[in-house]
Structure formats: structure tokens, C-alpha cells
XYZ file of C-alpha atoms in Angstrom:
655
model
C 84.750 120.786 15.888
C 86.663 119.338 18.395
C 86.187 119.702 21.966
C 89.140 122.266 23.378
C 87.608 121.379 26.658
C 88.004 117.677 27.494
C 91.525 115.921 28.316
C 93.101 113.019 26.073
C 93.727 110.065 27.347
C 97.489 110.269 26.902
C 97.786 113.362 28.663
C 95.642 111.499 31.798
C 97.995 109.052 31.749
C 101.346 111.300 31.777
C 99.382 113.222 34.522
C 98.916 109.850 36.784
C 103.127 108.645 35.839
C 104.278 112.119 36.824
C 101.850 111.895 40.166
C 103.237 108.014 40.689
C 106.963 109.959 40.050
C 106.477 113.008 42.700
C 105.223 110.435 45.459
C 107.895 108.181 45.014
C 110.112 110.810 45.425
C 109.085 111.778 48.323
C 108.689 108.849 50.723
C 111.679 108.536 49.388
C 113.015 111.684 51.042
C 110.593 111.479 54.172
C 111.557 108.425 55.216
C 115.409 109.243 54.602
C 114.987 112.301 57.294
C 113.156 109.530 59.284
C 116.429 107.316 59.550
C 118.348 110.390 60.119
C 116.832 112.359 62.631
C 116.690 108.303 64.834
C 120.951 108.828 63.979
C 120.260 112.612 65.396
C 118.837 111.443 68.400
C 120.498 108.123 69.157
C 123.688 110.222 68.856
C 122.598 113.392 71.185
C 121.601 110.702 74.136
C 124.217 108.346 73.943
C 126.609 111.985 74.367
C 125.180 113.122 76.914
C 125.223 110.043 78.802
C 129.608 110.184 78.190
C 129.351 113.301 79.635
C 127.667 111.954 82.583
C 130.378 109.136 82.778
C 132.789 111.569 82.101
C 131.759 113.934 85.274
C 131.393 110.728 87.817
C 135.086 109.584 86.929
C 136.788 113.358 87.435
C 134.523 113.291 90.407
C 136.095 110.807 92.399
C 139.521 112.914 92.787
C 136.977 114.954 95.396
C 135.941 111.652 96.800
C 136.731 111.553 100.554
C 138.362 108.399 100.384
C 140.642 109.235 97.341
C 144.569 109.554 97.893
C 146.818 110.404 95.417
C 148.495 106.518 95.885
C 145.860 105.042 94.960
C 145.094 106.747 91.645
C 146.043 103.489 89.790
C 143.937 101.180 91.990
C 141.188 99.391 90.302
C 140.109 98.344 93.528
C 139.512 102.184 94.717
C 138.015 103.164 92.309
C 135.473 100.358 91.846
C 133.962 101.074 95.428
C 133.677 104.886 94.832
C 131.244 103.867 92.668
C 130.049 101.082 94.748
C 129.071 103.966 97.271
C 129.095 107.065 95.455
C 126.010 105.457 92.827
C 122.793 105.658 95.044
C 119.451 105.965 93.812
C 117.174 108.646 95.988
C 115.396 105.368 97.155
C 119.358 104.217 98.653
C 119.677 101.746 95.913
C 122.566 100.560 94.471
C 123.402 100.145 90.717
C 123.195 96.722 89.193
C 126.070 95.202 88.099
C 125.268 93.469 84.579
C 125.706 89.491 83.763
C 124.868 87.304 80.723
C 122.134 85.720 82.350
C 120.253 88.878 82.760
C 121.353 90.487 79.959
C 122.249 88.534 77.188
C 121.728 90.617 74.645
C 124.552 92.800 75.750
C 126.655 89.984 76.160
C 126.341 89.109 72.965
C 126.696 93.114 71.789
C 130.282 92.862 73.395
C 131.142 89.508 72.263
C 130.530 90.808 68.559
C 128.436 93.519 67.596
C 130.693 96.294 69.084
C 134.250 95.640 67.213
C 135.718 98.723 69.005
C 135.322 96.813 72.507
C 138.622 94.957 73.494
C 140.151 93.682 77.137
C 138.495 94.154 80.010
C 135.692 95.400 78.064
C 134.649 92.219 76.494
C 133.507 91.172 79.783
C 130.438 91.946 80.807
C 130.877 91.544 84.775
C 132.818 95.146 84.709
C 129.491 96.775 83.715
C 126.940 98.195 85.208
C 123.676 97.616 84.179
C 121.162 101.071 83.655
C 117.042 101.173 81.866
C 115.514 104.423 80.986
C 114.639 104.772 84.323
C 117.968 103.738 86.036
C 119.373 106.448 84.088
C 117.124 109.041 85.837
C 117.841 107.255 89.155
C 121.278 107.035 89.467
C 122.696 109.617 86.998
C 120.165 112.522 87.157
C 119.546 111.946 83.543
C 116.211 112.765 82.201
C 113.820 112.568 79.446
C 116.170 109.835 77.884
C 114.823 106.500 76.220
C 117.791 103.846 75.934
C 119.445 100.980 77.554
C 122.701 100.364 78.731
C 125.269 98.843 80.293
C 128.947 101.118 81.263
C 132.162 100.412 82.103
C 133.025 103.103 84.926
C 136.666 101.561 84.579
C 137.543 102.331 81.107
C 134.523 105.249 80.823
C 133.033 102.667 77.508
C 129.314 102.331 77.453
C 126.598 99.928 74.984
C 123.358 100.692 74.105
C 121.007 97.510 73.866
C 118.821 98.484 70.607
C 121.605 100.549 68.788
C 120.738 102.596 65.698
C 121.430 101.935 61.970
C 123.813 103.810 59.889
C 125.649 103.712 56.380
C 128.982 102.621 57.730
C 132.682 103.742 55.626
C 131.674 101.650 52.679
C 128.024 102.719 52.279
C 126.595 99.363 53.635
C 123.991 99.618 56.664
C 124.983 98.536 60.019
C 123.668 98.966 63.287
C 125.809 100.851 65.327
C 125.625 99.875 69.911
C 128.683 102.159 70.703
C 129.111 105.680 70.262
C 132.860 106.195 69.667
C 132.102 103.187 66.581
C 128.850 105.890 65.054
C 131.010 108.692 65.560
C 133.773 107.380 63.441
C 131.429 106.564 60.564
C 133.274 108.504 57.163
C 129.754 108.173 55.646
C 127.524 110.401 58.227
C 125.283 112.888 56.627
C 126.104 116.542 56.657
C 122.636 117.086 57.754
C 123.115 114.787 60.851
C 126.401 116.975 61.641
C 124.838 120.303 61.418
C 121.897 119.606 63.585
C 122.948 117.104 66.125
C 125.108 120.137 68.039
C 121.939 121.637 68.421
C 119.802 118.884 69.669
C 123.033 117.570 71.758
C 122.612 121.066 73.335
C 118.891 121.066 74.264
C 119.483 117.680 75.649
C 122.662 118.904 78.389
C 121.152 122.153 78.831
C 117.977 120.304 80.507
C 119.872 117.895 82.379
C 122.253 120.702 83.716
C 119.596 122.795 84.745
C 119.041 120.144 87.941
C 121.046 119.308 91.235
C 121.259 116.261 92.844
C 120.515 117.362 96.582
C 120.972 115.104 99.957
C 121.647 115.112 103.447
C 125.268 115.162 104.089
C 124.870 115.491 107.791
C 122.731 114.456 111.138
C 123.474 118.022 112.940
C 120.461 116.731 115.494
C 118.356 120.130 115.409
C 119.171 121.260 111.886
C 120.471 118.915 109.066
C 123.196 119.794 106.333
C 122.134 119.654 103.306
C 124.695 119.547 100.191
C 123.984 120.841 96.483
C 125.994 119.116 94.047
C 127.484 121.573 91.326
C 127.947 120.298 88.001
C 130.357 121.695 85.526
C 127.901 123.839 83.719
C 127.871 125.870 87.165
C 130.219 129.558 86.244
C 131.563 129.835 90.277
C 131.190 132.325 92.536
C 127.742 131.921 92.587
C 125.884 134.888 92.878
C 122.731 133.817 94.942
C 121.477 130.842 96.468
C 117.496 130.458 97.286
C 114.839 128.409 98.976
C 111.579 128.092 99.199
C 108.430 125.113 100.258
C 106.752 125.378 98.137
C 104.766 122.465 97.051
C 104.593 122.447 93.603
C 105.325 119.819 90.265
C 108.426 121.821 88.767
C 110.888 123.902 90.365
C 110.625 126.834 87.622
C 106.801 127.585 89.046
C 107.826 128.030 92.240
C 106.696 131.719 92.934
C 108.195 132.547 96.589
C 112.133 131.930 97.073
C 113.539 133.282 99.889
C 117.468 133.628 99.841
C 120.078 132.290 101.804
C 123.285 134.227 103.075
C 124.533 131.694 105.210
C 126.082 128.550 103.231
C 129.534 127.021 102.718
C 131.134 125.952 99.080
C 133.356 123.110 98.848
C 135.047 121.486 96.231
C 131.709 119.173 96.779
C 129.315 120.799 95.999
C 127.076 123.937 98.040
C 126.460 123.022 101.806
C 123.393 124.954 103.594
C 121.940 124.215 107.388
C 118.440 123.568 108.057
C 116.403 123.773 110.841
C 112.759 123.196 110.399
C 110.606 120.231 108.736
C 109.143 120.427 105.178
C 109.695 119.776 101.625
C 112.977 122.266 100.228
C 113.867 123.263 96.855
C 116.656 125.410 96.060
C 117.334 127.850 93.005
C 121.090 128.406 92.383
C 121.963 131.850 90.059
C 125.703 131.170 89.005
C 128.576 134.188 87.994
C 127.176 133.939 84.370
C 123.313 134.800 85.806
C 122.598 131.129 84.895
C 119.691 129.728 86.507
C 119.494 126.370 88.124
C 117.273 124.197 90.500
C 117.605 121.203 92.444
C 116.177 118.402 90.871
C 113.589 117.668 93.436
C 112.220 118.612 96.886
C 114.279 117.155 99.741
C 112.056 116.196 102.545
C 113.635 117.791 106.054
C 111.705 115.494 109.099
C 113.376 116.941 112.162
C 113.416 114.848 115.456
C 114.945 115.105 118.593
C 118.863 113.777 117.788
C 119.453 110.682 119.748
C 120.735 110.457 123.608
C 123.942 109.107 123.920
C 126.069 107.064 127.108
C 129.167 105.736 126.444
C 128.863 102.021 125.585
C 126.440 102.806 122.324
C 127.549 103.029 119.101
C 125.503 103.989 116.414
C 124.549 101.713 113.983
C 122.675 101.514 110.601
C 121.972 98.938 107.881
C 123.215 97.725 104.311
C 122.466 95.149 102.107
C 120.919 93.250 104.799
C 123.897 94.181 107.136
C 124.839 95.686 110.890
C 127.601 98.512 110.045
C 128.920 100.589 112.431
C 128.740 104.793 111.725
C 129.149 107.657 113.829
C 126.680 110.395 115.529
C 127.208 113.129 112.009
C 126.937 110.221 109.222
C 123.366 111.018 107.351
C 123.063 106.645 107.049
C 123.139 106.594 110.838
C 119.354 107.968 110.537
C 116.602 109.959 108.922
C 112.506 109.871 109.911
C 111.209 111.778 107.158
C 108.287 109.887 105.497
C 110.327 108.659 102.554
C 112.547 107.579 104.327
C 111.560 105.835 107.895
C 114.772 104.977 109.350
C 114.901 105.306 112.904
C 118.224 105.591 115.169
C 119.843 102.994 115.897
C 122.431 101.806 118.365
C 124.256 98.860 119.422
C 126.443 98.405 123.036
C 129.184 95.979 123.715
C 127.532 93.267 123.581
C 126.038 93.556 120.902
C 122.242 94.501 121.938
C 120.452 96.693 119.662
C 118.243 99.299 120.982
C 115.997 102.327 118.560
C 115.774 105.553 119.346
C 111.519 106.899 119.830
C 112.067 110.250 119.815
C 109.447 113.173 121.736
C 106.387 113.839 119.450
C 102.771 115.368 120.718
C 100.035 113.124 118.490
C 96.550 113.166 117.518
C 93.975 110.640 116.539
C 91.117 110.502 114.065
C 89.036 107.648 115.580
C 86.411 108.184 112.304
C 89.201 108.241 109.567
C 91.135 106.104 111.902
C 94.288 108.040 111.448
C 97.152 108.716 113.844
C 99.279 112.215 112.857
C 102.398 112.371 114.494
C 104.555 115.771 115.355
C 107.936 115.355 116.520
C 109.343 117.675 119.115
C 112.751 118.915 118.854
C 115.136 121.548 120.355
C 116.050 124.392 118.105
C 116.738 127.619 118.864
C 114.892 128.895 121.665
C 112.710 125.947 122.116
C 112.897 124.212 125.132
C 111.533 120.284 126.042
C 108.570 121.042 127.702
C 108.506 124.252 126.280
C 106.456 123.472 122.587
C 103.412 125.270 121.292
C 101.412 122.676 119.910
C 98.656 122.243 116.917
C 95.133 122.686 117.529
C 94.489 118.542 118.457
C 97.808 117.357 119.266
C 98.864 116.661 122.917
C 102.564 115.620 123.715
C 102.688 111.435 124.094
C 103.162 110.708 128.290
C 105.756 108.205 127.245
C 108.082 111.886 127.074
C 105.866 114.157 129.416
C 106.751 114.850 132.812
C 104.678 113.016 135.788
C 103.684 117.236 136.495
C 101.985 117.199 132.416
C 99.254 115.124 134.069
C 98.516 117.018 137.191
C 100.913 117.230 140.359
C 98.966 114.418 142.259
C 98.865 112.079 139.149
C 101.719 109.876 139.872
C 102.330 108.905 136.651
C 98.601 108.664 136.016
C 99.589 108.483 132.161
C 102.951 106.501 132.100
C 104.655 109.848 132.454
C 108.703 110.055 133.276
C 109.759 112.443 136.603
C 110.839 114.631 134.427
C 110.501 115.857 130.462
C 112.728 113.981 127.923
C 113.441 113.950 124.097
C 113.125 110.150 123.652
C 113.401 107.040 124.983
C 116.254 103.834 123.805
C 113.481 100.331 122.634
C 114.675 96.956 122.496
C 114.964 96.316 119.028
C 113.661 92.499 119.798
C 112.325 90.729 122.756
C 114.754 89.595 125.317
C 116.816 86.389 125.654
C 118.415 85.862 129.230
C 121.064 83.779 130.084
C 122.556 82.808 132.718
C 126.772 82.793 133.405
C 128.337 82.669 136.767
C 125.331 82.552 138.281
C 124.520 86.060 137.024
C 121.446 86.962 134.645
C 122.102 88.956 132.239
C 120.055 90.170 129.276
C 121.262 90.704 125.975
C 118.509 91.979 122.452
C 119.242 91.248 119.255
C 118.363 88.829 116.120
C 118.696 85.226 116.700
C 118.851 84.339 119.428
C 115.750 82.409 121.717
C 112.886 84.453 123.034
C 113.081 84.054 126.827
C 109.709 83.565 128.455
C 109.093 84.801 132.257
C 106.329 83.652 134.369
C 106.647 86.532 136.661
C 106.445 89.958 135.923
C 107.951 90.535 139.322
C 110.941 89.312 137.551
C 110.899 90.786 133.919
C 110.785 94.572 136.236
C 113.834 93.659 138.108
C 115.730 92.266 135.686
C 115.098 94.980 133.279
C 116.005 97.209 135.928
C 119.425 95.706 136.403
C 120.586 96.024 133.413
C 122.317 99.225 134.254
C 124.204 97.487 136.822
C 126.124 95.029 134.200
C 129.639 96.014 132.577
C 128.652 93.688 130.019
C 127.313 96.461 128.196
C 130.188 98.709 127.941
C 128.739 102.241 130.335
C 131.107 104.486 131.801
C 129.071 103.956 134.753
C 127.168 101.174 136.676
C 124.629 101.563 139.551
C 125.226 99.309 142.209
C 124.063 98.169 145.505
C 120.888 96.867 147.111
C 117.605 97.670 144.793
C 114.805 98.890 146.849
C 111.524 98.343 147.486
C 110.770 101.872 145.122
C 113.212 100.279 142.169
C 115.872 102.590 142.974
C 119.709 101.334 143.430
C 121.186 102.505 147.224
C 124.314 103.595 144.510
C 122.866 105.534 141.222
C 124.717 107.868 139.934
C 125.177 106.907 136.459
C 122.815 108.759 133.206
C 121.139 105.742 132.395
C 118.410 104.447 133.274
C 116.321 100.758 132.854
C 112.974 99.385 133.239
C 110.863 97.418 131.337
C 108.500 98.525 128.804
C 105.765 100.371 129.921
C 102.431 100.536 128.283
C 102.958 104.218 127.851
C 106.304 103.741 126.224
C 104.629 100.783 124.196
C 101.943 102.981 122.913
C 104.583 105.658 121.596
C 105.909 102.898 119.345
C 102.744 101.377 118.130
C 101.628 105.727 117.404
C 104.923 105.941 115.384
C 104.731 103.038 113.554
C 100.731 103.388 113.102
C 101.194 106.656 111.343
C 103.173 107.489 108.211
C 106.249 107.725 109.479
C 105.886 103.907 110.188
C 104.647 100.911 108.455
C 101.736 102.381 108.326
C 98.006 100.900 109.685
C 98.299 97.600 110.635
C 100.535 96.134 107.929
C 103.663 94.930 110.798
C 104.126 91.455 109.858
C 103.911 88.729 113.015
C 106.702 86.657 114.091
C 105.457 83.008 114.610
C 108.725 81.817 115.885
C 110.366 82.005 119.481
C 113.887 83.319 117.493
C 114.081 87.085 117.925
C 113.744 89.285 114.383
C 112.296 85.494 113.082
C 115.471 84.150 111.988
C 118.449 83.015 112.953
C 120.472 84.956 109.621
C 121.323 88.197 109.867
C 120.415 88.744 106.042
C 117.131 87.180 106.635
C 115.926 89.439 109.602
C 117.004 93.024 107.474
C 116.120 91.298 104.211
C 113.480 89.134 103.805
C 111.644 89.529 107.060
C 111.496 93.218 107.285
C 107.775 93.747 107.047
C 108.055 92.702 110.318
C 109.300 95.552 111.739
C 107.834 99.467 112.620
C 108.810 100.353 109.408
C 108.941 98.295 106.938
C 112.610 98.409 106.451
C 115.482 96.967 108.865
C 115.676 100.099 111.088
C 112.771 99.511 113.043
C 111.386 97.673 116.023
C 110.547 93.588 116.043
C 109.025 91.196 116.960
C 105.858 93.276 118.227
C 103.015 90.533 117.113
C 103.454 87.295 118.063
C 101.228 83.763 119.665
C 102.072 84.810 122.747
C 102.244 88.454 123.617
C 105.108 90.049 126.109
C 105.133 91.974 129.167
C 104.597 95.531 130.368
C 105.061 97.463 133.467
C 101.436 98.261 133.937
C 98.450 96.655 135.339
C 95.715 97.093 138.483
C 97.008 98.389 141.637
C 94.337 96.267 144.057
C 94.752 92.586 141.742
C 96.670 89.626 142.970
C 100.341 90.040 144.392
C 100.464 93.883 144.532
C 100.305 94.130 148.212
C 104.334 93.751 146.999
C 103.890 96.858 145.128
C 104.537 100.612 146.325
C 103.144 104.042 145.124
C 106.856 104.834 144.726
C 107.092 102.634 142.104
C 104.346 104.346 139.655
C 107.336 106.393 137.418
C 108.332 102.426 136.921
C 104.898 100.468 136.776
C 101.623 102.247 135.897
C 97.943 101.668 137.830
C 95.417 101.655 136.469
C 91.979 101.432 138.239
C 89.104 99.111 137.780
C 87.372 99.709 133.982
C 85.159 102.360 133.541
C 85.086 104.932 131.081
C 86.094 107.801 133.864
C 88.773 105.655 134.407
C 90.809 106.854 131.277
C 94.786 106.088 130.858
C 95.616 107.967 127.644
C 98.061 107.291 124.992
C 98.809 103.777 125.202
C 97.029 102.583 122.883
C 93.723 101.154 124.550
C 90.404 103.780 125.730
C 91.956 106.508 122.850
C 92.031 103.820 120.033
C 88.817 102.291 121.392
C 87.099 102.932 118.292
C 89.772 101.798 115.584
C 88.502 97.737 116.564
C 85.225 97.754 118.006
C 87.713 96.017 120.971
C 85.808 95.024 124.078
C 87.640 96.039 125.824
C 86.266 94.887 129.373
C 86.644 91.437 128.633
C 90.981 91.701 127.621
C 91.192 94.685 130.381
C 92.522 93.396 133.279
C 90.569 92.757 136.888
C 91.470 91.217 140.481
C 91.748 87.905 138.847
C 93.865 88.536 135.913
C 95.847 92.714 137.383
C 98.608 92.355 134.645
C 98.532 93.725 131.168
C 100.168 91.960 127.971
C 100.659 93.218 124.544
C 101.229 91.932 121.087
C 99.522 88.737 121.823
C 97.144 88.914 118.574
C 99.151 88.912 115.558
C 96.232 90.719 113.345
C 95.965 93.779 115.806
C 99.428 95.627 116.434
C 97.703 97.477 119.343
C 96.250 94.385 121.251
C 96.082 93.192 124.567
C 94.911 91.318 126.988
C 94.855 90.297 130.921
C 96.960 88.028 132.720
C 98.193 87.223 136.466
C 101.415 88.265 138.066
C 102.708 84.894 138.361
C 101.502 82.559 135.588
C 103.020 79.357 133.761
C 102.730 80.187 130.233
C 105.059 83.615 130.457
C 105.435 85.614 128.148
C 108.187 88.299 126.899
C 110.718 91.014 127.992
C 111.129 93.972 126.215
C 113.346 96.962 128.016
C 113.663 100.340 127.537
C 116.888 102.625 128.612
C 116.705 106.869 129.609
C 119.781 108.687 128.978
C 119.027 111.379 130.616
C 120.458 114.833 130.636
């Protein structure tokens, strides 16, 4: 009898054949599904980019420099793209070129057949990596690389995707329009595309761009840009200071009722420091969030006098602006753009706003808290956190005690900030009269006599060349006051306390941080005679690591400060009445402590031998910045000497 439980050879062979056939069908189906998904994803991402391009181009009509007479002017449109397509870090979008993007050049020359005219020239495009698409266009999560011609609204992707063309052949597509027009796209792609694309678009439109649109001194105006998905009027605007990675995770929101809606978006004023997120509920109940928290660091607005013109820096160039332009200054930790002004002679000064500080000698850190007027808060009446103290450069002499006589380098009143020369000074003579100018590319003048340095800085406010509305006149008295002095400005050689204020801010997280400021080993202000080199290449020699800071703090020579021993050589020419302009020090002693100058209170930072550098009877005067390895360095020199040292003035605009 045959065994019915066995498997015949024929049966086994047939089974194997069937399994192989099923496997081949599965592999084919899987490969095709994978290809289909790639095309779906490519089209979805390309459509999101196209929609964002359309929004940008339509917003041209809302641009402040747009007018009906320029609608056909490509130069005006190009200017719009140049000035508005800025990343959060302040970078401008990059123009494409054949050298940097050879693959794109090859595609538009032949690979993308639908492109004609200006779209065949690569210099008409801007280049965007996937990271650039997020930074400049706010498109998160895309993994494509494109070049965009905003004038024609056409764009090209670098890798492309393979799909069937109208004749059933496989072709690689780089342009969205060509792919859409291909007649052999499967119905599966068309059906699934909308849901995939919609998810991407909704995620993109969920987040709104925010920026500082106006500096208002003690508050800042924030612009929240509204995109096409927001249905006006909005129902609710909310704000939060919670520090979380995603705004959706914020628990505590506070509603804002005082805001303005314009064609650019929503503007709201913020009058406190912190990292702020915003939430908008529109007329349909849809919820939108600011894409990322915006950092606000309020500092006292610069005190200006007629003759001072606000300036900012762009691509290594100095550009004039106005007091409300957000490009003028931004003291936040991520920007570090200190306010700069230019006088009529071209001299440049930098605003150091009033602050309190706290030193940690163990961790070697300096914390800074800007003190600003807001609401009922008045200068000199601030409440300070534990361990913080107002820097003496901004304090009244009475802060150090009624008999202190400017012990720590205070001023005669509480002040909101000081203007410090951006570079060491160049001194020139015209018609037998000496003038002092502060700008890059000039020879930094060395003066051999401290008295002359003090005198020439005081006389800045007597010169009409600087453009001040009123100037002092008459004799410069022994106490360094002028016979006729009814103007609002006060110029003088920088004191040790004022130098300390600059250095503390520079060393903090609001400056170049720690000891990273590079030295200037030349005798040229800024280290170069070329504007772009000073403000682009040599920007790490400034207190901020960018063009907005103060330069030339570290040289091999050093610079005078108006400070020294009272008993030193030549002190018979000095009187106690000039304490406002010259800080008197006593002989070195741990009981004779002066704070805020970056010497005694930072002694633990460097283990520096204070006594061997500290002024004495033979060498009673301080100089600063003569050690290129240490921004807090100081030494002692004679009142008159053969070496000569640099000079840096300060201007105070009184209220």
C-alpha cells in the first residue's frame, strides 16, 4: 500500500515554483510602492516650496518701499528680496553661481526642458540647502536642495525624482511643473498626494515668524507675521515666558489685549526681559504659534545729542539709520549688537548702557543685569537681585558715600549710560588747533603726557567740527570745567571705572565672552585701513565678536586711563575738585579697595601680581590693555614719559 502521508517530488517542485512566483510579485509590488512613495514625497515638498515662493512674491505689494509705479521694475523686486530674505542670524540669502553649484547649472542648461529665457541663467537664482529652507523660508523638515528664481517663481531641485513620462519611459524630473504634466502618473500618486501635502503645509503654517520691528527705548515692538492660513480677525493673542522646546508644550499663557493688526501682521510691545513665545487663535478657532522664542534684552535707550547719527553695519559697511530702526542695536545675548553713532567728523562712539554686575571668582564669570527705566522705575532707584551691584561708572558720587569724592570713579549724577570711543584716537593739527577723531584706518596717536591726554579729550565738547548743537567755550579751569559750559554733553579721557564697565560687559555673555578678544598689533585703528576688513575679517577684535563692538582694547602699547595715585610725581598740578574726571587711588593695600575697575575685584581671575603692576610714587599712572593675553591687564607709568600711550575718550549726554 502506498504511503498517503508522503509528498511527491512533483508536488514539491510545484510548491517551490508557486512560492518563487509569489515572492517575485511581492518584490515587484514593494519596489513600485517605494518608487510611488518617493514621487509622492517629492511632489508634496516641492508644492510646499512653491506655495511659500508665491506668498513671498505676493507680499512684495505690502513692502514698505513698494509703490504702483514700480510694479514692473525688476530692480525694485530684487531689492525687496535682498532686504527681506534674512535669516534669524542676520544672514542674507546666497545668490547661485556656476562655480559653487555646477550640478544646478547643468540641470537648467539641459536637464530641465521647460525652463526658458532668464530661467536658463543660474545667476538669476538664489541657492537654498534644506537648512536654508528652514532659516530663510520657515520650511521645517524638508530634505530637498533647491535654487529659486523669485522673479519668475520657478525653482529647481538638485537630485530630482524618477517617474514615467508621457511615453511610458522613466525620466528624472527636477522641476515641479514638468512632473505634474507627466500624463502617466498613477492614480495612487494623485489620490495620496493631497493628504501628504496637506500634512506638510499644515505643519508649516502652524508656526509664525516673529521679529523686533522697532526699538522704543524701554520697550520693543514685536512683529508677528500672519500667513495665508490665519483667518482674520483673530480671537485671541497670548504670550508666555515658559522655556520649553515646543510652544505646543507651554502650559501657562497670558492673554494680551493691547496689540495692533496691520497688513504686515500683529505688533505688540514688550517691556520686560526674557524669551517670549506667542500663541494666536484665529476667527476659525485655528491655533498658531511663534516659530521660536524671541529674546528680549531691554537696556536704556542711547542718550543722543544733535550731531549724533545712528549707524549700523551690514556686509562690512557702515550705514546710517534712525532711532527706531531695529537694526540700530540689539543687546540680546544672541545678537550682541551694541548701539553705535557717528559724529559729523566721522568719529564713532559705542553706547554702554547702565547695568548691575555680579562677579564669581571661583567660576570666573561676570553676570550682567541691564537696568532700564520702565513705568515708574527711575534711574538710581532700581531693586537689585542678591549679590548684584550697580556699576560705579553709572552711579552718583553719593553712592559711594557722601565723602567718597568719586572713590570708585562715579559721576556727579546717576546716568543711563556712556558713549565710549570705538577706536583709540587719532590726533591731528589744523590751523594750529588740535583735533581728535575716532575712526578706523587712522594712525592711533601716542601721547607722552597724561595731562595733555586729559586736556584734549575735555576739549572735544568745544569743537564745532563734531556737529554738536551747543559747545562749551572759554578757559579750561584747574578743576577741568569750562568758563562757559551750558551744553548737554561732557567729554573726557576714559576713567578706570568706565574702562571696567566696557570690560565687564565684553567679558559677559552679552559680549565676546571670556577672554576671546583678539589684539591689534598694528598702529592702525581697527588693524586695517579697509572698511570691510575691519568690520568683517577683524570683527573678532571687538568686544562683541562682530562689527558693533569696541576695538583696540588689546595692544602691545596700552592706553591711558584717567586714574592713578594722588601722591605721585606731578600730583601738585592736580586738585581734588577734578575727581569727576580723574579717579584717585591710594597706595596699594587690601584695605584701599576700588571696585568696578577690573583690578582688585577680579584679582582671583588671573592670579596677577597686583603690587608689581599697581601704581607707586615713581610711576603713579595707570595704563590698560598692554598685555595682549588679558583684557583686564594694567600697568603703571610716569605722568610724563618718552614712550607715549594711546587715548580713548568718553562722551556723556546729560539729561
